[in-house]
């Protein structure tokens, strides 16, 4: 009986825990997709949203077996630099203020990315998740896979949504991220290439 319990602890418990961690990783990807949609919606319509990210996970209780500590995850913003559109000028049909602003400067907008990482005990190769420029990407050691499409360029239109502010959360419990618009407008500005 002792040998059987030892084999179960060494072989079965880690496998079951790896499955718990994998399911958590998939759930966080879904949460990140919802957060991305809330950010884009806030940027385009001005409406506030709220997305919950399950930072970590706990293992099922086992009477005769030992689990590792719960999985802890972290969610943080990182500076990424500026968004800038070059070699374009505001064309006719735009308000004079928009033309003056755009054509007098090369407007640049600071933005940030949002990154999630978990410290899994058994699930090797879990990606870090990153939201940046309308895209959720899964970053592995040797590859980056897009989990969503981009909305920056579509049908001849450029739609830029910059992230400001900061998020720094870590732990096991769920955390809410509440995207809200600092400035949102449904006004479009026609651009034409220079030259």
PDB file of C-alpha atoms in Angstrom, residues 11-191:
ATOM      1  CA  UNK A  11       3.443   9.937 -11.127  1.00  0.00           C
ATOM      2  CA  UNK A  12      -0.273  10.703 -10.947  1.00  0.00           C
ATOM      3  CA  UNK A  13      -0.392  13.856  -8.794  1.00  0.00           C
ATOM      4  CA  UNK A  14       2.055  15.828 -10.997  1.00  0.00           C
ATOM      5  CA  UNK A  15       0.142  14.808 -14.133  1.00  0.00           C
ATOM      6  CA  UNK A  16      -3.189  15.876 -12.670  1.00  0.00           C
ATOM      7  CA  UNK A  17      -1.660  19.142 -11.470  1.00  0.00           C
ATOM      8  CA  UNK A  18      -0.209  19.794 -14.927  1.00  0.00           C
ATOM      9  CA  UNK A  19      -3.745  19.411 -16.317  1.00  0.00           C
ATOM     10  CA  UNK A  20      -5.070  21.931 -13.758  1.00  0.00           C
ATOM     11  CA  UNK A  21      -2.324  24.359 -14.782  1.00  0.00           C
ATOM     12  CA  UNK A  22      -2.975  23.862 -18.502  1.00  0.00           C
ATOM     13  CA  UNK A  23      -6.691  24.559 -18.027  1.00  0.00           C
ATOM     14  CA  UNK A  24      -5.810  27.688 -16.052  1.00  0.00           C
ATOM     15  CA  UNK A  25      -3.499  28.853 -18.836  1.00  0.00           C
ATOM     16  CA  UNK A  26      -6.314  28.434 -21.375  1.00  0.00           C
ATOM     17  CA  UNK A  27      -8.765  30.315 -19.128  1.00  0.00           C
ATOM     18  CA  UNK A  28      -6.342  33.231 -18.762  1.00  0.00           C
ATOM     19  CA  UNK A  29      -6.005  33.417 -22.556  1.00  0.00           C
ATOM     20  CA  UNK A  30      -9.799  33.777 -22.741  1.00  0.00           C
ATOM     21  CA  UNK A  31      -9.689  36.458 -20.022  1.00  0.00           C
ATOM     22  CA  UNK A  32      -6.995  38.308 -21.961  1.00  0.00           C
ATOM     23  CA  UNK A  33      -9.131  38.234 -25.102  1.00  0.00           C
ATOM     24  CA  UNK A  34     -12.019  39.795 -23.171  1.00  0.00           C
ATOM     25  CA  UNK A  35      -9.691  42.441 -21.737  1.00  0.00           C
ATOM     26  CA  UNK A  36      -8.456  43.284 -25.234  1.00  0.00           C
ATOM     27  CA  UNK A  37     -12.041  43.711 -26.447  1.00  0.00           C
ATOM     28  CA  UNK A  38     -12.837  45.978 -23.477  1.00  0.00           C
ATOM     29  CA  UNK A  39      -9.773  48.143 -24.204  1.00  0.00           C
ATOM     30  CA  UNK A  40     -10.693  48.529 -27.877  1.00  0.00           C
ATOM     31  CA  UNK A  41     -14.325  49.260 -27.020  1.00  0.00           C
ATOM     32  CA  UNK A  42     -13.319  51.896 -24.462  1.00  0.00           C
ATOM     33  CA  UNK A  43     -10.966  53.493 -26.985  1.00  0.00           C
ATOM     34  CA  UNK A  44     -13.551  53.657 -29.767  1.00  0.00           C
ATOM     35  CA  UNK A  45     -16.786  54.387 -27.898  1.00  0.00           C
ATOM     36  CA  UNK A  46     -15.683  55.796 -24.556  1.00  0.00           C
ATOM     37  CA  UNK A  47     -17.609  53.146 -22.623  1.00  0.00           C
ATOM     38  CA  UNK A  48     -15.956  51.646 -19.558  1.00  0.00           C
ATOM     39  CA  UNK A  49     -15.511  47.905 -19.188  1.00  0.00           C
ATOM     40  CA  UNK A  50     -14.275  45.463 -16.603  1.00  0.00           C
ATOM     41  CA  UNK A  51     -12.370  42.263 -17.257  1.00  0.00           C
ATOM     42  CA  UNK A  52     -11.313  39.815 -14.592  1.00  0.00           C
ATOM     43  CA  UNK A  53      -7.990  37.978 -14.857  1.00  0.00           C
ATOM     44  CA  UNK A  54      -7.576  34.844 -12.731  1.00  0.00           C
ATOM     45  CA  UNK A  55      -3.948  35.454 -11.778  1.00  0.00           C
ATOM     46  CA  UNK A  56      -3.254  32.033 -10.317  1.00  0.00           C
ATOM     47  CA  UNK A  57      -4.866  28.730  -9.481  1.00  0.00           C
ATOM     48  CA  UNK A  58      -5.110  26.216  -6.659  1.00  0.00           C
ATOM     49  CA  UNK A  59      -4.950  22.449  -6.879  1.00  0.00           C
ATOM     50  CA  UNK A  60      -7.765  20.179  -5.722  1.00  0.00           C
ATOM     51  CA  UNK A  61      -7.565  19.055  -2.125  1.00  0.00           C
ATOM     52  CA  UNK A  62      -6.023  15.603  -1.698  1.00  0.00           C
ATOM     53  CA  UNK A  63      -6.433  13.769   1.593  1.00  0.00           C
ATOM     54  CA  UNK A  64      -3.418  11.458   1.394  1.00  0.00           C
ATOM     55  CA  UNK A  65      -1.190  13.316  -1.053  1.00  0.00           C
ATOM     56  CA  UNK A  66       0.886  16.499  -1.098  1.00  0.00           C
ATOM     57  CA  UNK A  67       0.388  19.369  -3.528  1.00  0.00           C
ATOM     58  CA  UNK A  68       2.915  22.086  -4.325  1.00  0.00           C
ATOM     59  CA  UNK A  69       2.033  25.679  -3.356  1.00  0.00           C
ATOM     60  CA  UNK A  70      -0.706  27.356  -5.445  1.00  0.00           C
ATOM     61  CA  UNK A  71       0.286  28.850  -8.785  1.00  0.00           C
ATOM     62  CA  UNK A  72       0.967  32.588  -8.632  1.00  0.00           C
ATOM     63  CA  UNK A  73       0.671  34.852 -11.663  1.00  0.00           C
ATOM     64  CA  UNK A  74       1.572  38.452 -12.408  1.00  0.00           C
ATOM     65  CA  UNK A  75      -0.038  41.120 -14.585  1.00  0.00           C
ATOM     66  CA  UNK A  76       1.991  44.237 -15.376  1.00  0.00           C
ATOM     67  CA  UNK A  77       2.158  47.100 -17.820  1.00  0.00           C
ATOM     68  CA  UNK A  78       5.429  47.848 -19.597  1.00  0.00           C
ATOM     69  CA  UNK A  79       6.520  50.937 -21.514  1.00  0.00           C
ATOM     70  CA  UNK A  80       6.840  50.248 -25.238  1.00  0.00           C
ATOM     71  CA  UNK A  81       7.614  53.668 -26.665  1.00  0.00           C
ATOM     72  CA  UNK A  82       5.616  55.851 -29.005  1.00  0.00           C
ATOM     73  CA  UNK A  83       3.052  55.281 -31.721  1.00  0.00           C
ATOM     74  CA  UNK A  84       3.794  57.506 -34.686  1.00  0.00           C
ATOM     75  CA  UNK A  85       2.398  57.773 -38.206  1.00  0.00           C
ATOM     76  CA  UNK A  86       4.956  59.153 -40.631  1.00  0.00           C
ATOM     77  CA  UNK A  87       4.894  60.349 -44.223  1.00  0.00           C
ATOM     78  CA  UNK A  88       1.248  61.286 -44.049  1.00  0.00           C
ATOM     79  CA  UNK A  89      -0.567  64.590 -43.944  1.00  0.00           C
ATOM     80  CA  UNK A  90      -4.166  65.416 -43.121  1.00  0.00           C
ATOM     81  CA  UNK A  91      -6.097  65.783 -46.299  1.00  0.00           C
ATOM     82  CA  UNK A  92      -8.986  68.008 -47.256  1.00  0.00           C
ATOM     83  CA  UNK A  93     -12.258  67.400 -45.477  1.00  0.00           C
ATOM     84  CA  UNK A  94     -10.713  67.405 -42.016  1.00  0.00           C
ATOM     85  CA  UNK A  95     -11.380  70.144 -39.498  1.00  0.00           C
ATOM     86  CA  UNK A  96      -8.805  72.942 -39.593  1.00  0.00           C
ATOM     87  CA  UNK A  97      -7.700  72.191 -36.002  1.00  0.00           C
ATOM     88  CA  UNK A  98      -6.926  68.603 -36.971  1.00  0.00           C
ATOM     89  CA  UNK A  99      -4.936  69.763 -40.006  1.00  0.00           C
ATOM     90  CA  UNK A 100      -2.999  72.335 -37.970  1.00  0.00           C
ATOM     91  CA  UNK A 101      -2.179  69.809 -35.209  1.00  0.00           C
ATOM     92  CA  UNK A 102      -1.133  66.988 -37.521  1.00  0.00           C
ATOM     93  CA  UNK A 103       0.719  68.977 -40.144  1.00  0.00           C
ATOM     94  CA  UNK A 104       2.606  71.222 -37.694  1.00  0.00           C
ATOM     95  CA  UNK A 105       4.026  68.288 -35.731  1.00  0.00           C
ATOM     96  CA  UNK A 106       4.750  64.663 -36.274  1.00  0.00           C
ATOM     97  CA  UNK A 107       2.266  63.572 -33.596  1.00  0.00           C
ATOM     98  CA  UNK A 108       3.463  60.792 -31.347  1.00  0.00           C
ATOM     99  CA  UNK A 109       1.493  58.998 -28.634  1.00  0.00           C
ATOM    100  CA  UNK A 110       3.052  57.164 -25.696  1.00  0.00           C
ATOM    101  CA  UNK A 111       1.691  53.674 -25.178  1.00  0.00           C
ATOM    102  CA  UNK A 112       2.251  50.627 -23.015  1.00  0.00           C
ATOM    103  CA  UNK A 113       1.797  46.878 -23.287  1.00  0.00           C
ATOM    104  CA  UNK A 114       0.157  44.562 -20.772  1.00  0.00           C
ATOM    105  CA  UNK A 115       1.941  41.304 -19.884  1.00  0.00           C
ATOM    106  CA  UNK A 116       0.811  38.217 -17.956  1.00  0.00           C
ATOM    107  CA  UNK A 117       3.087  35.467 -16.675  1.00  0.00           C
ATOM    108  CA  UNK A 118       2.457  32.508 -14.336  1.00  0.00           C
ATOM    109  CA  UNK A 119       4.908  30.416 -12.372  1.00  0.00           C
ATOM    110  CA  UNK A 120       3.564  26.939 -12.998  1.00  0.00           C
ATOM    111  CA  UNK A 121       4.950  23.977 -11.069  1.00  0.00           C
ATOM    112  CA  UNK A 122       4.307  21.221 -13.627  1.00  0.00           C
ATOM    113  CA  UNK A 123       3.145  22.737 -16.945  1.00  0.00           C
ATOM    114  CA  UNK A 124       6.348  23.342 -18.897  1.00  0.00           C
ATOM    115  CA  UNK A 125       6.363  25.655 -21.866  1.00  0.00           C
ATOM    116  CA  UNK A 126       3.430  27.868 -20.895  1.00  0.00           C
ATOM    117  CA  UNK A 127       3.560  31.159 -22.814  1.00  0.00           C
ATOM    118  CA  UNK A 128       3.636  34.690 -21.482  1.00  0.00           C
ATOM    119  CA  UNK A 129       0.623  36.621 -22.743  1.00  0.00           C
ATOM    120  CA  UNK A 130       1.047  40.127 -24.117  1.00  0.00           C
ATOM    121  CA  UNK A 131      -1.522  42.699 -25.228  1.00  0.00           C
ATOM    122  CA  UNK A 132      -0.055  45.366 -27.492  1.00  0.00           C
ATOM    123  CA  UNK A 133      -1.462  47.449 -30.358  1.00  0.00           C
ATOM    124  CA  UNK A 134      -4.822  45.604 -30.465  1.00  0.00           C
ATOM    125  CA  UNK A 135      -3.227  42.134 -30.520  1.00  0.00           C
ATOM    126  CA  UNK A 136      -3.006  39.399 -27.884  1.00  0.00           C
ATOM    127  CA  UNK A 137       0.091  37.284 -28.458  1.00  0.00           C
ATOM    128  CA  UNK A 138       1.410  34.174 -26.731  1.00  0.00           C
ATOM    129  CA  UNK A 139       5.180  34.396 -26.349  1.00  0.00           C
ATOM    130  CA  UNK A 140       6.930  31.027 -26.111  1.00  0.00           C
ATOM    131  CA  UNK A 141      10.684  30.472 -25.748  1.00  0.00           C
ATOM    132  CA  UNK A 142      11.081  29.927 -29.484  1.00  0.00           C
ATOM    133  CA  UNK A 143       7.977  31.469 -31.089  1.00  0.00           C
ATOM    134  CA  UNK A 144       5.302  34.145 -30.856  1.00  0.00           C
ATOM    135  CA  UNK A 145       1.761  33.111 -31.794  1.00  0.00           C
ATOM    136  CA  UNK A 146      -1.034  35.624 -32.281  1.00  0.00           C
ATOM    137  CA  UNK A 147      -4.191  34.781 -30.364  1.00  0.00           C
ATOM    138  CA  UNK A 148      -6.278  37.590 -31.890  1.00  0.00           C
ATOM    139  CA  UNK A 149      -6.271  39.612 -35.064  1.00  0.00           C
ATOM    140  CA  UNK A 150      -5.180  43.229 -35.251  1.00  0.00           C
ATOM    141  CA  UNK A 151      -7.493  46.216 -35.708  1.00  0.00           C
ATOM    142  CA  UNK A 152      -4.874  48.913 -36.305  1.00  0.00           C
ATOM    143  CA  UNK A 153      -5.095  48.804 -40.109  1.00  0.00           C
ATOM    144  CA  UNK A 154      -8.319  47.712 -41.793  1.00  0.00           C
ATOM    145  CA  UNK A 155     -10.008  48.697 -45.067  1.00  0.00           C
ATOM    146  CA  UNK A 156      -7.697  51.673 -45.585  1.00  0.00           C
ATOM    147  CA  UNK A 157      -8.297  52.964 -42.041  1.00  0.00           C
ATOM    148  CA  UNK A 158      -5.838  53.367 -39.183  1.00  0.00           C
ATOM    149  CA  UNK A 159      -7.309  53.013 -35.677  1.00  0.00           C
ATOM    150  CA  UNK A 160      -4.855  53.628 -32.857  1.00  0.00           C
ATOM    151  CA  UNK A 161      -5.634  52.906 -29.220  1.00  0.00           C
ATOM    152  CA  UNK A 162      -2.840  53.782 -26.799  1.00  0.00           C
ATOM    153  CA  UNK A 163      -2.613  52.365 -23.288  1.00  0.00           C
ATOM    154  CA  UNK A 164      -1.728  54.721 -20.451  1.00  0.00           C
ATOM    155  CA  UNK A 165      -1.607  54.204 -16.712  1.00  0.00           C
ATOM    156  CA  UNK A 166      -0.137  51.214 -14.980  1.00  0.00           C
ATOM    157  CA  UNK A 167      -1.139  47.835 -13.645  1.00  0.00           C
ATOM    158  CA  UNK A 168       0.984  45.757 -11.284  1.00  0.00           C
ATOM    159  CA  UNK A 169      -0.776  42.778  -9.712  1.00  0.00           C
ATOM    160  CA  UNK A 170       0.482  39.407  -8.573  1.00  0.00           C
ATOM    161  CA  UNK A 171      -0.890  36.517  -6.591  1.00  0.00           C
ATOM    162  CA  UNK A 172      -3.457  33.752  -6.878  1.00  0.00           C
ATOM    163  CA  UNK A 173      -6.809  35.556  -6.604  1.00  0.00           C
ATOM    164  CA  UNK A 174      -8.667  37.098  -9.548  1.00  0.00           C
ATOM    165  CA  UNK A 175      -8.033  40.782 -10.263  1.00  0.00           C
ATOM    166  CA  UNK A 176     -10.246  43.190 -12.183  1.00  0.00           C
ATOM    167  CA  UNK A 177      -8.847  45.469 -14.873  1.00  0.00           C
ATOM    168  CA  UNK A 178     -11.212  48.320 -15.736  1.00  0.00           C
ATOM    169  CA  UNK A 179     -10.324  49.963 -19.048  1.00  0.00           C
ATOM    170  CA  UNK A 180     -11.711  53.458 -19.461  1.00  0.00           C
ATOM    171  CA  UNK A 181     -11.158  56.056 -22.130  1.00  0.00           C
ATOM    172  CA  UNK A 182      -9.033  59.090 -21.381  1.00  0.00           C
ATOM    173  CA  UNK A 183     -10.200  60.555 -24.673  1.00  0.00           C
ATOM    174  CA  UNK A 184     -12.387  58.823 -27.210  1.00  0.00           C
ATOM    175  CA  UNK A 185     -13.854  60.116 -30.428  1.00  0.00           C
ATOM    176  CA  UNK A 186     -15.635  58.608 -33.378  1.00  0.00           C
ATOM    177  CA  UNK A 187     -14.362  61.420 -35.607  1.00  0.00           C
ATOM    178  CA  UNK A 188     -12.215  60.221 -38.474  1.00  0.00           C
ATOM    179  CA  UNK A 189      -9.400  62.246 -40.026  1.00  0.00           C
ATOM    180  CA  UNK A 190      -8.538  61.640 -43.703  1.00  0.00           C
ATOM    181  CA  UNK A 191      -4.810  61.181 -44.337  1.00  0.00           C
TER     182      UNK A 191
END
